[in-house]
XYZ file of C-alpha atoms in Angstrom:
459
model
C -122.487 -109.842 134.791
C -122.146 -107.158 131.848
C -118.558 -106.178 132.573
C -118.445 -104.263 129.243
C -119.438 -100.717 129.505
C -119.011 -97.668 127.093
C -117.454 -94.679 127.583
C -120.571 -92.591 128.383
C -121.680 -95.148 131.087
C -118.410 -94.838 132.772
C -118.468 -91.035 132.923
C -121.725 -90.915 135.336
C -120.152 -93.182 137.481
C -118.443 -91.026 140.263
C -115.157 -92.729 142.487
C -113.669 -90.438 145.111
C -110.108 -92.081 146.614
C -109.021 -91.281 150.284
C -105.083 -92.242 151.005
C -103.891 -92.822 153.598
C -100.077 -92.811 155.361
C -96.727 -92.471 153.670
C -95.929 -90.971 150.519
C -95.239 -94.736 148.994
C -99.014 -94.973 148.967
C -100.055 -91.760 148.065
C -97.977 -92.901 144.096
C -99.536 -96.371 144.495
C -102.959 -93.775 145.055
C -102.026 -91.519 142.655
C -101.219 -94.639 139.713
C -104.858 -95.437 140.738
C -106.367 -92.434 139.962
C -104.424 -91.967 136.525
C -105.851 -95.729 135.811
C -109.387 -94.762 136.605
C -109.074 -91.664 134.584
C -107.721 -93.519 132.154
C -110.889 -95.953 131.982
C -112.996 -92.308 131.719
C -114.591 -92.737 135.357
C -115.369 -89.554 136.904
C -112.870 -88.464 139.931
C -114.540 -86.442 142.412
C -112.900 -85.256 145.948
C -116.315 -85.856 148.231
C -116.643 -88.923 148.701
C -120.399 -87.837 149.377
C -120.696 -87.464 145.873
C -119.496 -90.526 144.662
C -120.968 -93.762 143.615
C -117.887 -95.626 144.901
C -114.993 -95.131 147.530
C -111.467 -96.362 147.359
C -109.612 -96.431 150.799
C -106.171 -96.514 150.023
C -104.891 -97.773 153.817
C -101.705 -97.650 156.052
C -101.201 -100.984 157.862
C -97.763 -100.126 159.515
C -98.604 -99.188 163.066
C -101.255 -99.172 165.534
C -102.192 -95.393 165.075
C -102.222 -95.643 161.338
C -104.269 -98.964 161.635
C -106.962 -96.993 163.486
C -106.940 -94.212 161.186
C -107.532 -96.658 158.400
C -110.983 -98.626 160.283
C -111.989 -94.991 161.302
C -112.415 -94.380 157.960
C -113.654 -97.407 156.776
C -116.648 -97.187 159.409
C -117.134 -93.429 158.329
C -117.375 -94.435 154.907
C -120.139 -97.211 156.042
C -121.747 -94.393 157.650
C -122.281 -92.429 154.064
C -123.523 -95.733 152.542
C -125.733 -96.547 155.279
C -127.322 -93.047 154.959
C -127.966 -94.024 151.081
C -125.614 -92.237 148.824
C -122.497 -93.985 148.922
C -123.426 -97.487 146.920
C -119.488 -99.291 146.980
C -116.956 -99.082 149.763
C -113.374 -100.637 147.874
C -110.325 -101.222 150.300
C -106.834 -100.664 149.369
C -103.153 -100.927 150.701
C -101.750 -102.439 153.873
C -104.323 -102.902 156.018
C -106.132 -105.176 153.211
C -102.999 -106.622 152.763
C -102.291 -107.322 156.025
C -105.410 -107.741 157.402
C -107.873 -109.513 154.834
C -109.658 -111.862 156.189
C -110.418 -109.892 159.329
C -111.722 -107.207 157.373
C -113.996 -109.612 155.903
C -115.139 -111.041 158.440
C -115.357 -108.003 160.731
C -116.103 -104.951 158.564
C -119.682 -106.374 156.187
C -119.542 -103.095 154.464
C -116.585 -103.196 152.442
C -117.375 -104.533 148.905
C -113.736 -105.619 147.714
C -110.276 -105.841 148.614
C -107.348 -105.277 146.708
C -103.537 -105.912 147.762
C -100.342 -103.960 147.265
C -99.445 -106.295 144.342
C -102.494 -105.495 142.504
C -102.876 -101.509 142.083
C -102.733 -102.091 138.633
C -105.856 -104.007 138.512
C -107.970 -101.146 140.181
C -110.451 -100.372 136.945
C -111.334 -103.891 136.946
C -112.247 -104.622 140.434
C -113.888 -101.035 140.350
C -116.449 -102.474 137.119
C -116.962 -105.549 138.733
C -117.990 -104.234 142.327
C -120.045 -101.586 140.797
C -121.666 -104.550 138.979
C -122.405 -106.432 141.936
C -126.142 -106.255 142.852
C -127.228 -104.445 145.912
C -127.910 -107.184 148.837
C -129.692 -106.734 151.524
C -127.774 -106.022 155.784
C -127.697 -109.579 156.593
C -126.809 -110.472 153.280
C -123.507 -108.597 153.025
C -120.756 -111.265 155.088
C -122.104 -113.894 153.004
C -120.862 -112.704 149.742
C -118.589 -113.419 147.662
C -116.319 -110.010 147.501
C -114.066 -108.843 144.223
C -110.744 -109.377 145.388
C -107.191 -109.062 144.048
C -103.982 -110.211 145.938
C -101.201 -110.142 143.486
C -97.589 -110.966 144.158
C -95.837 -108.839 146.577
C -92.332 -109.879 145.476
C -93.277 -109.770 141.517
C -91.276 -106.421 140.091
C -93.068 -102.540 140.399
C -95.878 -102.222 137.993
C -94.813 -99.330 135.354
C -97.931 -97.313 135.587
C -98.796 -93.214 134.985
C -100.031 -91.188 137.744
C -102.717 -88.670 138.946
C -100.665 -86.219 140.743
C -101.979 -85.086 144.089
C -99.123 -83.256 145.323
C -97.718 -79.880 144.979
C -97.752 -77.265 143.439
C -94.713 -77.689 141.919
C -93.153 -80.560 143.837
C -93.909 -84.553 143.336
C -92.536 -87.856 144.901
C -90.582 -89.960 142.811
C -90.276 -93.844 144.056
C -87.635 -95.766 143.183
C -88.195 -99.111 144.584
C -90.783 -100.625 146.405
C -90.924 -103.101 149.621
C -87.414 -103.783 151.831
C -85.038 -106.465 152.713
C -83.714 -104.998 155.934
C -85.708 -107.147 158.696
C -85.620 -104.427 161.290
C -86.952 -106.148 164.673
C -90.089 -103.974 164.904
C -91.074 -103.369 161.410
C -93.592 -105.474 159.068
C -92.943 -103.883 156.223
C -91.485 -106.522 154.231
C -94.316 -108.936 155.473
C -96.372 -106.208 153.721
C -94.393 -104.536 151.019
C -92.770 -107.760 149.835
C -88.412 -107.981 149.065
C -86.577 -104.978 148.010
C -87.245 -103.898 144.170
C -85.204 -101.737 141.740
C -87.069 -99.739 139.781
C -85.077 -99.885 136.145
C -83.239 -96.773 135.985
C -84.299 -95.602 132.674
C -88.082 -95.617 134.341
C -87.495 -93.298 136.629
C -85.779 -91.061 134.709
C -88.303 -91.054 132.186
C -91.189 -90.463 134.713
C -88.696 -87.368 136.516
C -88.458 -86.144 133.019
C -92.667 -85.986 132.551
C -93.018 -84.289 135.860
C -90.296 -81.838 135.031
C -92.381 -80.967 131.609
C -95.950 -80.615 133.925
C -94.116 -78.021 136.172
C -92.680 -80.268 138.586
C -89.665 -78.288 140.353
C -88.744 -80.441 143.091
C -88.290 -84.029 143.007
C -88.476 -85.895 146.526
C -86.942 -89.200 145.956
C -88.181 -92.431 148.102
C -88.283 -96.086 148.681
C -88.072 -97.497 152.449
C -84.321 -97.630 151.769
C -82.698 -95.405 148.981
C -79.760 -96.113 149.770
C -79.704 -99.416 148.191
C -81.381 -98.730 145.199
C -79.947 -100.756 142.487
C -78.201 -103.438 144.401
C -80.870 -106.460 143.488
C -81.239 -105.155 139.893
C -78.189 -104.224 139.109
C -75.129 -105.854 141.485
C -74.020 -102.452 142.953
C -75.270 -99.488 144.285
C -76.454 -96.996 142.304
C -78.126 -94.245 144.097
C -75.475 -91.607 143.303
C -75.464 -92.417 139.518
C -79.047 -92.202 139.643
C -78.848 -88.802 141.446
C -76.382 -87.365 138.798
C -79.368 -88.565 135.815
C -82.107 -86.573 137.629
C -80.057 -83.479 137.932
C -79.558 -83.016 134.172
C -83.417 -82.849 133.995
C -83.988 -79.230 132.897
C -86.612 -77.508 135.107
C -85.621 -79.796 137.933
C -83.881 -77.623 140.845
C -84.604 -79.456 144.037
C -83.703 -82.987 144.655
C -84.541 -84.197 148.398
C -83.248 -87.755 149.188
C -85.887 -89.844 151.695
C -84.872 -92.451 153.135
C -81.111 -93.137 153.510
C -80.043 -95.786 155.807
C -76.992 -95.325 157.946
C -74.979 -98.045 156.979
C -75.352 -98.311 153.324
C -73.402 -94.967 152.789
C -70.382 -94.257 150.657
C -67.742 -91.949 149.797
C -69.596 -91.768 146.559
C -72.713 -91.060 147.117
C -71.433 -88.628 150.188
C -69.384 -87.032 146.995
C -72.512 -86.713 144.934
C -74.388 -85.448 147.656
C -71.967 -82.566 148.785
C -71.045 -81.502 144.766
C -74.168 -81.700 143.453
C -76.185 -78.363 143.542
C -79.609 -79.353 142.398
C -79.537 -81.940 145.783
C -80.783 -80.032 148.964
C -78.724 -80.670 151.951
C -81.355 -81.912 153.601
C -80.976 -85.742 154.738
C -83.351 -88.084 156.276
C -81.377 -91.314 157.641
C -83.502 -93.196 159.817
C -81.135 -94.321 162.957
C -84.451 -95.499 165.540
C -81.429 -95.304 168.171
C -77.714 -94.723 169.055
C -77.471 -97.610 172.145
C -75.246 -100.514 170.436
C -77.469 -103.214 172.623
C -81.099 -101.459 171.539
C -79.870 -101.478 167.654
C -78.769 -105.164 168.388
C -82.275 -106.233 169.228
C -83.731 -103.970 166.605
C -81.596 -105.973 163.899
C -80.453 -102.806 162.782
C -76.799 -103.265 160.869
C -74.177 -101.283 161.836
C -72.888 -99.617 165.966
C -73.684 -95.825 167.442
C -70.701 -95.123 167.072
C -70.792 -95.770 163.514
C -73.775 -93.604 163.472
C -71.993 -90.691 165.413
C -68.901 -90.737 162.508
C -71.145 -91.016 159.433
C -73.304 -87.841 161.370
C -69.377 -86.228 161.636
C -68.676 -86.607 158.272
C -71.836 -85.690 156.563
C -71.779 -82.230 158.576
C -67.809 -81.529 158.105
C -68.133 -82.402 153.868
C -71.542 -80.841 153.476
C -71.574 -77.847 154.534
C -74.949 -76.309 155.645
C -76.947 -79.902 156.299
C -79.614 -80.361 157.516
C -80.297 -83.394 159.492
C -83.771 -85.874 160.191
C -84.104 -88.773 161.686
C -86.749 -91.312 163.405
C -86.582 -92.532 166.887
C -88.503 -95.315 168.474
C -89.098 -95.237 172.098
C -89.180 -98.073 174.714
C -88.197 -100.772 173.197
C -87.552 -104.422 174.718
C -85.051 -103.689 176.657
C -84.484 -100.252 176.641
C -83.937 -99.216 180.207
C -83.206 -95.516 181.790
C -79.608 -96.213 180.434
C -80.262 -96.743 177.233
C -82.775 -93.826 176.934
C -80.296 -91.570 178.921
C -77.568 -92.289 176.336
C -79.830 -91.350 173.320
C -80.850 -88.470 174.646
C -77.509 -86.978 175.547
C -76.641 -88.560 171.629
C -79.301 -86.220 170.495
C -77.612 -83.381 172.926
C -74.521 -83.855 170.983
C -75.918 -84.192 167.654
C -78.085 -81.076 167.457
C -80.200 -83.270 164.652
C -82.287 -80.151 163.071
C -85.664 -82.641 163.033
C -86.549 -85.979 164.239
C -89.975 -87.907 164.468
C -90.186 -89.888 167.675
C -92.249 -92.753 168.454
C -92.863 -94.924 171.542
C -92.823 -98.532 170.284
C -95.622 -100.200 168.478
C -95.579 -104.110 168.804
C -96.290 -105.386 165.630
C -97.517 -108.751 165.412
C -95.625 -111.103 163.680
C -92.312 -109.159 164.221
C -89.582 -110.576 166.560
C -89.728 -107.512 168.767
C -93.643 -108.125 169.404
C -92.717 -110.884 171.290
C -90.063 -109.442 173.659
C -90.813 -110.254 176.791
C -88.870 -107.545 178.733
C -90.996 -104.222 177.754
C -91.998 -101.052 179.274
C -95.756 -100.440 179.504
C -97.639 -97.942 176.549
C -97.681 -95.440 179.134
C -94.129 -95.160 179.921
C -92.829 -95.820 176.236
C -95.236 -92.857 175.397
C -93.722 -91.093 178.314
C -90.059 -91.896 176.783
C -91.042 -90.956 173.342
C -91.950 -86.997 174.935
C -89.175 -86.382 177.042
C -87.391 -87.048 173.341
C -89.400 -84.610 171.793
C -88.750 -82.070 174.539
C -85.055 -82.145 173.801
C -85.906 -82.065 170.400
C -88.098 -78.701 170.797
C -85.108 -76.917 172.355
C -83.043 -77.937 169.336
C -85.624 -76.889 166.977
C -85.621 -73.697 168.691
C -81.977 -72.517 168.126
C -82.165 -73.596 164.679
C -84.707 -71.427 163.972
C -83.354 -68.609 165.827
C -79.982 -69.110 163.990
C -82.271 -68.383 160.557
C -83.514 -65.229 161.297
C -82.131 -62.254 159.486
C -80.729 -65.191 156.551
C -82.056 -65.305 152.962
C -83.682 -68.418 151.767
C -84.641 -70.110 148.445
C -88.181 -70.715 149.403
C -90.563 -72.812 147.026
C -93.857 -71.162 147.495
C -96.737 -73.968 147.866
C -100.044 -71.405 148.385
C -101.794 -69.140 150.517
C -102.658 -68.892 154.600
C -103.976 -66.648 156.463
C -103.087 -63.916 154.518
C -99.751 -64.768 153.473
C -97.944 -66.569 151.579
C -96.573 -70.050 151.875
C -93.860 -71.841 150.902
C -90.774 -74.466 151.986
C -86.873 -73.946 152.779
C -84.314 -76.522 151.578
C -84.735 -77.582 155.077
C -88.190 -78.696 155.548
C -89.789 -81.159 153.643
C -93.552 -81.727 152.981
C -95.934 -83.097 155.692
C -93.390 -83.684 157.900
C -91.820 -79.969 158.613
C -93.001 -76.658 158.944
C -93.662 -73.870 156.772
C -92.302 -70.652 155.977
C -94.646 -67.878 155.797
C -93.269 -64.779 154.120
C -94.767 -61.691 152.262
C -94.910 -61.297 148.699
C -96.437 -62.320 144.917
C -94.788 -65.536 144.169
C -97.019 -68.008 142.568
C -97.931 -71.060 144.077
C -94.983 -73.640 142.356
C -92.464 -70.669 142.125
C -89.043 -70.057 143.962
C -88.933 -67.018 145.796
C -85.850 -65.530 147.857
C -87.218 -64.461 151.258
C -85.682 -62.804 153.809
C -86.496 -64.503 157.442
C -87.472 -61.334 160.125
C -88.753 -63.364 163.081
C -91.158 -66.109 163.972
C -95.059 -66.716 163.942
C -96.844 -69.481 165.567
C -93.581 -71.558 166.292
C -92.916 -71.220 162.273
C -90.414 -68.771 160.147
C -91.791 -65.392 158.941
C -90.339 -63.498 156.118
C -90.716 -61.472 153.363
C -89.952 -61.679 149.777
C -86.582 -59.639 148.291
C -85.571 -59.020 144.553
């Protein structure tokens, strides 16, 4: 095999690189891309056009899973047809799932792990090497494959950005510790790791000098960044580097668990201008006996203080959360008490979910659990309260004057985000105007359009 290539031989190969699920994997996607471009491949967004396809996967829930073989089989589609020559899978599904994609999906060329972005350009040469085999050939073969350690500590590597205009993600650590009941994640994802503060600063610093205006910090628990690198928590220090970036004027803090807060980092949050007072703690439920069996740490009524005290110190917040659905054991009690939690709460957003079991987890094999139908049945009567809450907020924001970071252009107007809503997740404000695409505007709010804030743009 000739894996030694010059530049101009890279350049007419084409790689086009779907992602998939959270925003962890659209970095790990985007460190991809800046290795490939690195290596002088060409990057093309049509995967039609390319000699080679990397599916960057979720492997997390059922939904995501099917997303992720969807479009796998899609892609087999394009290769059958002639064009497409090399179908590469990434992420969690590989991960998770390797030897079943190998043994049930023929048309995918390699695998590579979520220990082993950083060997992308090499498992790229060496499929695009491979020689073309025949159908029946194809689950015989050998297949490039790279399955690093998932515990070993975060590869340091550039990025690609995909996101804004002028807003990024900025991950601090990778994998978790937490063992929630339901969750694979650290089967996945490997232990909690620290990202070495001076790293992230640095990288925050480079996206502040390529226009980057709003940092959105993540890891599947912020909150305890620091603690296996350092001895201590460090989240709020870390907070109070990012802000002395110049150009940086947004902060926005994903994921914060409810039990790892502190006066501290409570402090930080509430003093600290450049962090929006926008907060997504992940609570899954308020019923002490459902967060028992979820082997979540901490009581609901621990939940409803820390909710009390973030809303009487920072004034303005802005509240989301996630909420699983039908449980083991959840029963009409349980379900009744969350919703009249949620009642009480007035949490601004929340993303419900009726319960996924996930094999391998302790809570896939609870015995006592409601059928798909009625967990999906829970998770809407949820989102129904949740609607009627979403509704008085945004009446409450008409005729107010937001800071609005303008992302583009729809349907004639203009497009851009609140402090209060967050990308992919939230809605949009659409306002009148000429602020460029990456810009802060101040925008009046007049009324509603579609279910989403309308405004206009003032001096």
């Amino acid at each position: 095999m000739n894996r030694m290539r010059n530049c101009n031989e890279m350049a007419h190969e084409k790689l086009a690189l779907i992602s998939l699920g959270c925003a962890k994997n659209q970095v790990n996607s985007e460190q991809m891309l800046c290795l490939l471009d690195d290596a002088e491949y060409t990057l093309v967004s049509d995967p039609q056009e390319a000699d080679a396809v990397i599916i960057n996967t979720c492997g997390f829930i059922d939904a995501a899973k099917s997303e992720a073989i969807d479009t796998i089989l899609e892609m087999a589609r394009l290769k059958a047809e002639g064009g497409l020559k090399k179908i590469i899978v990434t992420g969690c599904l590989s991960q998770r799932y390797r030897e079943e994609i190998k043994s049930e999906l023929p048309e995918v060329d390699a695998l590579v792990g979520v220990g082993s972005f950083g060997e992308i350009v090499d498992v790229v040469r060496e499929t695009l090497d491979a020689p073309e085999l025949s159908e029946s050939a194809m689950g015989h073969r050998p297949l490039p494959e790279r399955f690093g350690d998932i515990n070993a500590p975060v590869d340091e590597v550039g990025r690609y950005l995909t996101s804004g205009p002028g807003w990024a993600y900025l991950k601090i650590a990778e994998g978790c510790s937490n063992r929630c009941a339901f969750c694979a994640i650290p089967d996945i994802r490997g232990r909690y790791r620290s990202r070495p503060m001076e790293n992230i600063v640095a990288e925050a610093q480079a996206l502040a000098d390529s226009g980057v205006r709003e940092l959105i910090v993540i890891a599947q628990d912020i909150t305890r960044y620091g603690t296996d690198l350092y001895g201590e928590r460090r989240l709020a220090r870390l907070c109070r580097e990012l802000s002395r970036i110049e150009g940086v004027e947004w902060i926005r803090l994903h994921y914060l668990y409810p039990d790892a807060f502190d006066d501290a980092l409570i402090d930080e949050i509430a003093r600290n201008d450049k962090i929006v007072k926008y907060l997504d703690i992940p609570i899954q439920h308020i019923d002490n006996h459902i967060l028992k069996r979820m082997n979540r740490r901490g009581s609901g009524e621990q939940i409803r203080a820390l909710f009390r005290t973030l809303r009487q110190r920072i004034p303005g917040l802005v509240l989301r959360t996630s909420l699983i659905a039908g449980l083991p054991g959840e029963g009409e009690a349980e379900l009744e008490a969350l919703c009249a939690f949620l009642r009480e709460a007035r949490i601004e957003r929340a993303g419900v979910f009726p319960f996924s079991p996930e094999e391998g987890t302790p809570a896939a094999a609870m015995q006592d659990r409601c059928s798909e139908e009625e967990a999906l049945r829970r998770a809407e009567r949820i989102e129904a309260i949740q609607s009627e809450i979403m509704d008085a907020y945004y009446a409450s924001r008409i005729g107010q004057t937001l800071k609005i970071l303008c992302t583009g252009e729809e349907g004639g107007y203009l497009t851009g985000r609140s402090y209060a809503d967050s990308p992919e997740v939230d809605g949009l404000v659409y306002f009148e105007g000429d602020c460029l695409p990456g810009n802060f505007a101040q925008v009046r709010i007049i009324g509603l359009m579609d279910g989403e804030l309308l405004g206009e743009e003032v001096p």
